mmCIF file of C-alpha atoms in Angstrom:
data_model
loop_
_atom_site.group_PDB
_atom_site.id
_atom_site.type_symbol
_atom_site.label_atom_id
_atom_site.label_comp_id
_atom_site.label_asym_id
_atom_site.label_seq_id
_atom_site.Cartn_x
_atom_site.Cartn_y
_atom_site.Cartn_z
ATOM 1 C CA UNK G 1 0.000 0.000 0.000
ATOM 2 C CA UNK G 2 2.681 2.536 -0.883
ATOM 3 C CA UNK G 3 0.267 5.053 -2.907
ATOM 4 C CA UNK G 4 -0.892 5.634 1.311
ATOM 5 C CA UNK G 5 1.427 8.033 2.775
ATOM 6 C CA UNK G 6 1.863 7.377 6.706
ATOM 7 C CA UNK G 7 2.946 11.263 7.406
ATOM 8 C CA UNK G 8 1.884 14.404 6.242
ATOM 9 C CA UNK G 9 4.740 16.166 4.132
ATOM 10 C CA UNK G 10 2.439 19.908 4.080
ATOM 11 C CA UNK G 11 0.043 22.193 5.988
ATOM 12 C CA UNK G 12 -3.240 22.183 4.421
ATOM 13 C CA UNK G 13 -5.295 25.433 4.384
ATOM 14 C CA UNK G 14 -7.584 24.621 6.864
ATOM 15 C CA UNK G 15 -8.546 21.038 9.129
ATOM 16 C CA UNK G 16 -11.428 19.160 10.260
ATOM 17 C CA UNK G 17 -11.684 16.937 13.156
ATOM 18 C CA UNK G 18 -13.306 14.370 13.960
ATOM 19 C CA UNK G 19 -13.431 14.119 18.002
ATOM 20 C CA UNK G 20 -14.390 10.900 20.086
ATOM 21 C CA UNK G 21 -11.226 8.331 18.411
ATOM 22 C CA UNK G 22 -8.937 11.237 16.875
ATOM 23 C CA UNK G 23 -8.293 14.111 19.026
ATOM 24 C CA UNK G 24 -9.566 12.314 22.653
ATOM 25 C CA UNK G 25 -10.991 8.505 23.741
ATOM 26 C CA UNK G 26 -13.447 8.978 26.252
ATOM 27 C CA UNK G 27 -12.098 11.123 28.926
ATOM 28 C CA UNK G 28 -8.619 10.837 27.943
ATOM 29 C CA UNK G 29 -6.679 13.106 25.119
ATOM 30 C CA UNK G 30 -5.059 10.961 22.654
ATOM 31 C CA UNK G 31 -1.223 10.890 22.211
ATOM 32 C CA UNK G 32 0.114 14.015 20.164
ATOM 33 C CA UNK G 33 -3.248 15.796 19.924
ATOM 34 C CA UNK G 34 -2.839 18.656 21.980
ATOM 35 C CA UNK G 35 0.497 19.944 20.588
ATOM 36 C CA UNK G 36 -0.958 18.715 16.731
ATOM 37 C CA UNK G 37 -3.222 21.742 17.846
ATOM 38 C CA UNK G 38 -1.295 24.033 19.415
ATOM 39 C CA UNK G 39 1.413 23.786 16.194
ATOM 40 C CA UNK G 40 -1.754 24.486 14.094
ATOM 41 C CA UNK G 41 -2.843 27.677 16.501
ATOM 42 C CA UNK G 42 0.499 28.927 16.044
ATOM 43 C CA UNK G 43 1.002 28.955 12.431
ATOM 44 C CA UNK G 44 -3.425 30.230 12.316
ATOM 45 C CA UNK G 45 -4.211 27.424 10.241
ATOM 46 C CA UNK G 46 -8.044 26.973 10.538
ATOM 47 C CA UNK G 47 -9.282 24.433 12.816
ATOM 48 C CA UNK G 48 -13.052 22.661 12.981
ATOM 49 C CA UNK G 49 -14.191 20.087 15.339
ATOM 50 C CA UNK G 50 -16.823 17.598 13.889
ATOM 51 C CA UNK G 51 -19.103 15.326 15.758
ATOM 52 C CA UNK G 52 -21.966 12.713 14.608
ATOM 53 C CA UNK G 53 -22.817 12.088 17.872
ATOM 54 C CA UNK G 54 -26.203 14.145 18.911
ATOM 55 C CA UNK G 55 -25.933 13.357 22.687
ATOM 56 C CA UNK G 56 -23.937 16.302 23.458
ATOM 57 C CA UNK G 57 -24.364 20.159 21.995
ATOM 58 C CA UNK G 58 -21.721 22.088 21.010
ATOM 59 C CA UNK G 59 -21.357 23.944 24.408
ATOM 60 C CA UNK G 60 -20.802 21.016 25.411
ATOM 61 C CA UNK G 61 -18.088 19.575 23.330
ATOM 62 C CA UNK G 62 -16.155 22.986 23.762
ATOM 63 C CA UNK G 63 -16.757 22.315 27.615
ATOM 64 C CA UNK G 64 -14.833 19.338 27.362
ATOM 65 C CA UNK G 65 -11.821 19.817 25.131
ATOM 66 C CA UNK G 66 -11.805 23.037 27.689
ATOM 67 C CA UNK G 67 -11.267 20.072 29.889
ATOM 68 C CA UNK G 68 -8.380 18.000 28.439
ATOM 69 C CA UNK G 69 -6.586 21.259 27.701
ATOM 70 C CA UNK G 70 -7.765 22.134 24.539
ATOM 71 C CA UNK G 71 -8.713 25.788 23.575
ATOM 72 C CA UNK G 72 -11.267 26.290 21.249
ATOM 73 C CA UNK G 73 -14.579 28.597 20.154
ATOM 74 C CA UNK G 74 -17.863 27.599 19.836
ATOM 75 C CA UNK G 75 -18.194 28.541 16.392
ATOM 76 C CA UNK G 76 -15.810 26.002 15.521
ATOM 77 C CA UNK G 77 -17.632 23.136 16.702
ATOM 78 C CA UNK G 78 -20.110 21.462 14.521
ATOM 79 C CA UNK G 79 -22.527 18.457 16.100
ATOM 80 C CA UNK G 80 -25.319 16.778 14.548
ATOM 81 C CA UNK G 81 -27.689 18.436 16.913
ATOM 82 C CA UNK G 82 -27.032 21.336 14.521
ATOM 83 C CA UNK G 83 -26.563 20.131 11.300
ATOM 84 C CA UNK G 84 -29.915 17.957 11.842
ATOM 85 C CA UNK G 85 -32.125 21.504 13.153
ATOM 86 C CA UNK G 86 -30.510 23.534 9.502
ATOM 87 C CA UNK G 87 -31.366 20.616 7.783
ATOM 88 C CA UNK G 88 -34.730 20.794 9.458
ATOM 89 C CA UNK G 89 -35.390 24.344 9.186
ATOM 90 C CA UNK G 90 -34.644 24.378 5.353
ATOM 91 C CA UNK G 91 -36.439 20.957 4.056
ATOM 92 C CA UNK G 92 -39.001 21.302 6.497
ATOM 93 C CA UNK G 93 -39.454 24.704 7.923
ATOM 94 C CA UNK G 94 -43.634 23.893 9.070
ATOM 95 C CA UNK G 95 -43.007 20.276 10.209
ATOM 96 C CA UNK G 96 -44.460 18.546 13.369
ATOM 97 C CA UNK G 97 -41.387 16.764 14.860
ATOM 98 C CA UNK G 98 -41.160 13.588 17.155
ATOM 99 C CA UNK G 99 -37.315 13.176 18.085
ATOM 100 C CA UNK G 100 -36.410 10.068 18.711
ATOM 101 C CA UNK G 101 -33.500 11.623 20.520
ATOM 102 C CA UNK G 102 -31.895 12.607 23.769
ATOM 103 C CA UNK G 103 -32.595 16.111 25.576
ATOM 104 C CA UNK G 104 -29.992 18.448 23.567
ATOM 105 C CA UNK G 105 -31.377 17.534 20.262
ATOM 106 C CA UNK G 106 -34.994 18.145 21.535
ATOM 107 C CA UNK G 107 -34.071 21.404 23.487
ATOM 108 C CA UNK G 108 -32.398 22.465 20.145
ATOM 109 C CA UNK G 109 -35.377 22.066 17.998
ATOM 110 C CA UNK G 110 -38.005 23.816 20.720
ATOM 111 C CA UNK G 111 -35.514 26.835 20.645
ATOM 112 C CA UNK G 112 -35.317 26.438 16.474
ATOM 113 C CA UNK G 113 -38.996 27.215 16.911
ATOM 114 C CA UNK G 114 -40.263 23.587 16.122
ATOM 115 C CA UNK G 115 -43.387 22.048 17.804
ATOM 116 C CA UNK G 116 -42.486 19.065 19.485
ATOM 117 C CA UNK G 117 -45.229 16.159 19.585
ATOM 118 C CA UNK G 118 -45.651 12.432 20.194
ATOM 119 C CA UNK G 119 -49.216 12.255 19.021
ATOM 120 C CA UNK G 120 -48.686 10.214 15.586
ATOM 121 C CA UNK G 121 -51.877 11.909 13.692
ATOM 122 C CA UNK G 122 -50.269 15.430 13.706
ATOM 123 C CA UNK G 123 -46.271 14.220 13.277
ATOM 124 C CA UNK G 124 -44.852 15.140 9.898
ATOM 125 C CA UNK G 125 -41.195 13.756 10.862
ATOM 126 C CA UNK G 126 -39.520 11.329 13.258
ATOM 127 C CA UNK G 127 -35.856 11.896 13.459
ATOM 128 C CA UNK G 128 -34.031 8.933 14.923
ATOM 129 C CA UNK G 129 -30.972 9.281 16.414
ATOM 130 C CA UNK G 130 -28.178 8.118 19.028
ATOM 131 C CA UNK G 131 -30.918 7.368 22.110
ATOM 132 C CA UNK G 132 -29.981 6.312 25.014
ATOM 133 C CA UNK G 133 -33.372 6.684 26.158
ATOM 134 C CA UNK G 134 -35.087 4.506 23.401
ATOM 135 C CA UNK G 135 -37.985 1.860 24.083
ATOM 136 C CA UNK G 136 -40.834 -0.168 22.602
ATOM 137 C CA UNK G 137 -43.408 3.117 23.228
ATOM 138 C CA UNK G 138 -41.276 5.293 20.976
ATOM 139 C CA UNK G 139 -40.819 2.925 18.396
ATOM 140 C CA UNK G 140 -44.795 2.352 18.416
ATOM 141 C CA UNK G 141 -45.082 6.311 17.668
ATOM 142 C CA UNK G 142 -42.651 6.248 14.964
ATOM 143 C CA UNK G 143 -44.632 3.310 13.922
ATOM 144 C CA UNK G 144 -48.187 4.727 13.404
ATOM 145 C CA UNK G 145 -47.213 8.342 12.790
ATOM 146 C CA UNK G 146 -45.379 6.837 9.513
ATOM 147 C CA UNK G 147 -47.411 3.327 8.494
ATOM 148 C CA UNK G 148 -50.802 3.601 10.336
ATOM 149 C CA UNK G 149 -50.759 7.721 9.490
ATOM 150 C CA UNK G 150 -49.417 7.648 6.661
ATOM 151 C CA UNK G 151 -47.877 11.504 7.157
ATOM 152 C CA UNK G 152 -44.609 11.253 8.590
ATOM 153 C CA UNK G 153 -41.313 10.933 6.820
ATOM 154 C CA UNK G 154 -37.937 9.558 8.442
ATOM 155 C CA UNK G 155 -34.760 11.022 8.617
ATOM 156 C CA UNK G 156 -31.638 11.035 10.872
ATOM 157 C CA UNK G 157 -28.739 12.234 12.626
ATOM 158 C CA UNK G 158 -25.865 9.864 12.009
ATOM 159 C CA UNK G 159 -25.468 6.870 10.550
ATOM 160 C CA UNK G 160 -23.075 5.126 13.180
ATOM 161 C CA UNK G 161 -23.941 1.962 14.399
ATOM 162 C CA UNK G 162 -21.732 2.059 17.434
ATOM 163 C CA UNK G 163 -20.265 4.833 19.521
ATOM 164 C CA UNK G 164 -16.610 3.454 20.742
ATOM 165 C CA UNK G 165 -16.128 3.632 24.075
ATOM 166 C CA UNK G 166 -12.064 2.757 25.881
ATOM 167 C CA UNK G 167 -10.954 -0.445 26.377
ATOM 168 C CA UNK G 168 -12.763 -1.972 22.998
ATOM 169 C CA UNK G 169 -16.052 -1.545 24.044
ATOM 170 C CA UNK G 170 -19.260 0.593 22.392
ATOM 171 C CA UNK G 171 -22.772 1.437 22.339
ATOM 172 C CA UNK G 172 -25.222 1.163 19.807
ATOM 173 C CA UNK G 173 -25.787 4.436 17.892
ATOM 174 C CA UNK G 174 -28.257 5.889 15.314
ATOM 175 C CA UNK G 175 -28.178 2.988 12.610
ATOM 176 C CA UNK G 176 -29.731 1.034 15.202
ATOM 177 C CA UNK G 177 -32.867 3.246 15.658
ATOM 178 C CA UNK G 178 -33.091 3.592 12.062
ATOM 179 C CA UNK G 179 -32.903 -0.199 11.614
ATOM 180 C CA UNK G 180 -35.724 -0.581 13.826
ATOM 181 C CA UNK G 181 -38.143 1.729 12.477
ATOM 182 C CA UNK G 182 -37.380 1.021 9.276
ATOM 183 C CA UNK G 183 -38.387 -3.138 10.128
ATOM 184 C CA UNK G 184 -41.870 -2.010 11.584
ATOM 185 C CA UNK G 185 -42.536 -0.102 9.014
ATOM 186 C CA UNK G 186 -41.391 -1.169 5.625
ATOM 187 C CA UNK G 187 -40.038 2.928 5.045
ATOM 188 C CA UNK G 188 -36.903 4.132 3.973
ATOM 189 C CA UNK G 189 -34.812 6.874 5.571
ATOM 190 C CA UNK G 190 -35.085 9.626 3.459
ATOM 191 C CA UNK G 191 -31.978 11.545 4.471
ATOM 192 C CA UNK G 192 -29.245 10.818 6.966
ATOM 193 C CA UNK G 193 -27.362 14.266 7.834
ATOM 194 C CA UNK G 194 -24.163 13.711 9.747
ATOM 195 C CA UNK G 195 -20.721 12.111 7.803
ATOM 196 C CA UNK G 196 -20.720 10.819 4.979
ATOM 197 C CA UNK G 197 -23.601 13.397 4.150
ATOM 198 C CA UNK G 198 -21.164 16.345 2.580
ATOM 199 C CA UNK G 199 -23.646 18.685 4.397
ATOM 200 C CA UNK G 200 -21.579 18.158 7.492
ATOM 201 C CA UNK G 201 -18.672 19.828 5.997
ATOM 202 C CA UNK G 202 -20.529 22.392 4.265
ATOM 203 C CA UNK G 203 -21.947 23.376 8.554
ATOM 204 C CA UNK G 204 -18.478 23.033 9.797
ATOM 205 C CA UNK G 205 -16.419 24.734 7.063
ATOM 206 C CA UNK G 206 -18.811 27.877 7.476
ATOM 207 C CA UNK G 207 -17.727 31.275 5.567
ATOM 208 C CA UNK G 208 -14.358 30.140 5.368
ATOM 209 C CA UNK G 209 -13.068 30.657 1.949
ATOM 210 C CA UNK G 210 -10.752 27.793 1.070
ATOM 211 C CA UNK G 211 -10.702 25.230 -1.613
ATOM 212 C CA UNK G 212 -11.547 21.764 -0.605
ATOM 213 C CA UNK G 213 -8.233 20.622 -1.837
ATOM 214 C CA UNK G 214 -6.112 22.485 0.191
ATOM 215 C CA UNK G 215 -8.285 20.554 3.626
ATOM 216 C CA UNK G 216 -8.378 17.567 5.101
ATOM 217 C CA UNK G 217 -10.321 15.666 6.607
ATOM 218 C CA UNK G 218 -9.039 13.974 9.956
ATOM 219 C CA UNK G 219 -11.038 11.031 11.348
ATOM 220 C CA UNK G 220 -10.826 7.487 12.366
ATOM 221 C CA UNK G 221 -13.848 5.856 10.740
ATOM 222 C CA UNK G 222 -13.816 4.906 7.265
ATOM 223 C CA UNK G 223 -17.722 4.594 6.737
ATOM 224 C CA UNK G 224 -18.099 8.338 7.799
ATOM 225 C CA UNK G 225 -15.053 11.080 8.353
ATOM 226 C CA UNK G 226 -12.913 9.245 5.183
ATOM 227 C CA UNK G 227 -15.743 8.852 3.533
ATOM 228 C CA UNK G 228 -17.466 12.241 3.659
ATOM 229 C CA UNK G 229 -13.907 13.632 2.491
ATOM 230 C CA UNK G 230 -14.006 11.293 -0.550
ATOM 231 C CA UNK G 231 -16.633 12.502 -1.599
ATOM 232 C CA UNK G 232 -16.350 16.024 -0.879
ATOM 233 C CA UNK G 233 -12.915 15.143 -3.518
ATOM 234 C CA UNK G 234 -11.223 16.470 -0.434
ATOM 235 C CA UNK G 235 -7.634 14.832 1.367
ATOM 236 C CA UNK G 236 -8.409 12.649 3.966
ATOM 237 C CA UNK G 237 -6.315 11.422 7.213
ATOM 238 C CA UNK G 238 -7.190 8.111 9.345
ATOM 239 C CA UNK G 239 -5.029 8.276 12.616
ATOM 240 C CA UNK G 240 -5.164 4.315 13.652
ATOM 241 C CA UNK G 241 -6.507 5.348 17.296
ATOM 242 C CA UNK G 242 -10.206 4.576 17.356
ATOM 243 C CA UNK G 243 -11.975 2.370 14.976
ATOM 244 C CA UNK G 244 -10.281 1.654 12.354
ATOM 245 C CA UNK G 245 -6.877 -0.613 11.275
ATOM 246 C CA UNK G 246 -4.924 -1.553 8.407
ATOM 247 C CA UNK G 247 -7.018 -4.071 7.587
ATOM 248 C CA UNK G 248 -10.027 -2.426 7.024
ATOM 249 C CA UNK G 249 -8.138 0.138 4.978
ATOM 250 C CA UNK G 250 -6.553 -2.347 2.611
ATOM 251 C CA UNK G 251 -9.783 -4.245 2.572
ATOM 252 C CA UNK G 252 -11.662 -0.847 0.716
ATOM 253 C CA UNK G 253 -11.380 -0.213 -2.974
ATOM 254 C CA UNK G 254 -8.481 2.142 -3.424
ATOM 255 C CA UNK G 255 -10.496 4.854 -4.486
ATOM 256 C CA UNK G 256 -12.094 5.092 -1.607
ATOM 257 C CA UNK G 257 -8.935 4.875 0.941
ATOM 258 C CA UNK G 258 -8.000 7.692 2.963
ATOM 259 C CA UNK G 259 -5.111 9.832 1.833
ATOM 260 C CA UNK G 260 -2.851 9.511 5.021
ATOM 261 C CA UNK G 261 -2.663 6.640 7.219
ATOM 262 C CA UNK G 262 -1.205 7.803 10.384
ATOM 263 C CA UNK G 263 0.013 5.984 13.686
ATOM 264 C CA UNK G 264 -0.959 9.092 15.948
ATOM 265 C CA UNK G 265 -2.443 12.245 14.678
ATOM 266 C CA UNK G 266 -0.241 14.703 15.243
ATOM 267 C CA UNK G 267 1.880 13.025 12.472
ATOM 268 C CA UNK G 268 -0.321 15.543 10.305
ATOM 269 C CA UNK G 269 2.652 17.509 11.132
ATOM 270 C CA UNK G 270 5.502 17.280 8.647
ATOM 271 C CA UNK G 271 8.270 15.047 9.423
ATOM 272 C CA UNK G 272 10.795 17.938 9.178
ATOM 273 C CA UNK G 273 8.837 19.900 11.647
ATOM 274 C CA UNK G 274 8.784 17.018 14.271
ATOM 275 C CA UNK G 275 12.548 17.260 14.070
ATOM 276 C CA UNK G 276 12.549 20.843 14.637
ATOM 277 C CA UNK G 277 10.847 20.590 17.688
ATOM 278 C CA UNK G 278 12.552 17.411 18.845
ATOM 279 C CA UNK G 279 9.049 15.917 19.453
ATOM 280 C CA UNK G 280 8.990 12.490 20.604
ATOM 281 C CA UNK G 281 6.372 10.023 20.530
ATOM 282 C CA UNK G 282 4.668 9.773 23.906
#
């Protein structure tokens, strides 16, 4: 797999992060993250933080890089929680919505100005998503406000089927709510909004007037952050600390492979600038 590189030899233009698996795991920062960051402060290279998980609002997220050490502004973070409510508010400004979803994705769409309901006959959209809080009376809502109704369209966060959690473990995500509902009812999901969806770039990238090209993606699933990038025609970087390995990578068509493969991720830094700074790898 030579055509892979397994360091960066340039800055891009601007970067995107994926979070949970490239810059932290759980409640821990990942090796090389924080002074991948700083380097990138320093030199005012653009930085965006990227989440498909819609447990969590952005507050949040900036709440906890705040603590594991990490500086950043809220207008840099971009979570499904908002990419779903724009989505929302341009495809389906009017719509009754029943969240399958956790409290800052509902919170979110009361404050977007969207009525809230779990009476099927008036519900013009279920939106599944990661729920923690998911059981046989939602899925029965979901169920007649789309079959038995007839009115209600699906759509979705994310498209995970597992959030990873240290020590190998996970939890089941979004694809699992969407498999479910989709069973019971014989419907199809009619849009799924976090990565791959390019729309998730598009949120996180803002105003920010730089060519694709020239940014990369960082992430470390393939199904989602590598893909999104691929298809945005954009470079792409899988740092082998969360879910993904070799393996997978030389199992995908080589089209579809990520640009860098990297041990840790602040190998996005170029080899000569490692030396500089007499980084080592801790």
């Amino acid at each position: 797999m030579s055509e892979i590189q397994t360091w960066a030899d340039r800055f891009y233009q601007a970067y995107v992060f994926d979070m949970d698996g490239t810059i932290y795991l759980g409640d821990h920062l990942l090796p090389g993250a924080a002074r991948l960051l700083a380097e990138l402060r320093e030199r005012e290279l653009p930085v965006r933080f990227l989440s498909n998980n819609p447990t969590k609002n952005p507050r949040q997220y900036l709440e906890k890089l705040a603590r594991l050490g990490i500086e950043a502004d809220l207008e840099e973070i971009a979570s499904t929680v908002v990419t779903t409510v724009r989505w929302l508010k341009r495809n389906h400004p009017d719509a009754t919505v029943f969240p399958i979803a956790e409290a800052p994705l509902v919170d979110a769409l009361v404050e977007a100005g969207f009525r809230v309901s779990d009476d099927p006959a008036e519900i013009d959209v279920v939106v599944a998503s990661y729920d923690r809080t998911f059981d046989y009376r939602k899925l029965q809502i979901a169920f007649d406000a789309i079959w038995f109704h007839r009115r209600a369209v699906l759509v979705a966060t994310n498209p995970d089927r597992y959030c990873p959690f240290p020590g190998g473990r996970g939890e089941p995500d979004c694809a699992a709510i969407i498999a479910a509902v989709e069973a019971c009812t014989g419907t199809k999901c009619k849009e799924i909004i976090g990565k791959p969806n390019p729309i998730m770039l598009r949120e996180a990238l803002g105003d920010l007037e730089v060519d694709l090209k020239d940014v990369v993606m960082v992430g470390d699933r393939l199904s989602t952050d590598i893909a999104m990038a691929v298809n945005a025609g954009m470079s792409s970087a899988l740092p082998l600390t969360g879910e993904s390995t070799w393996d997978d990578v030389r199992a995908l068509d080589p089209n579809h492979r990520p640009t860098l493969v990297l041990d840790r991720v602040d190998q996005l830094v170029p080899r000569a600038v490692w030396d500089e700074h007499n980084w080592q790898e801790k």
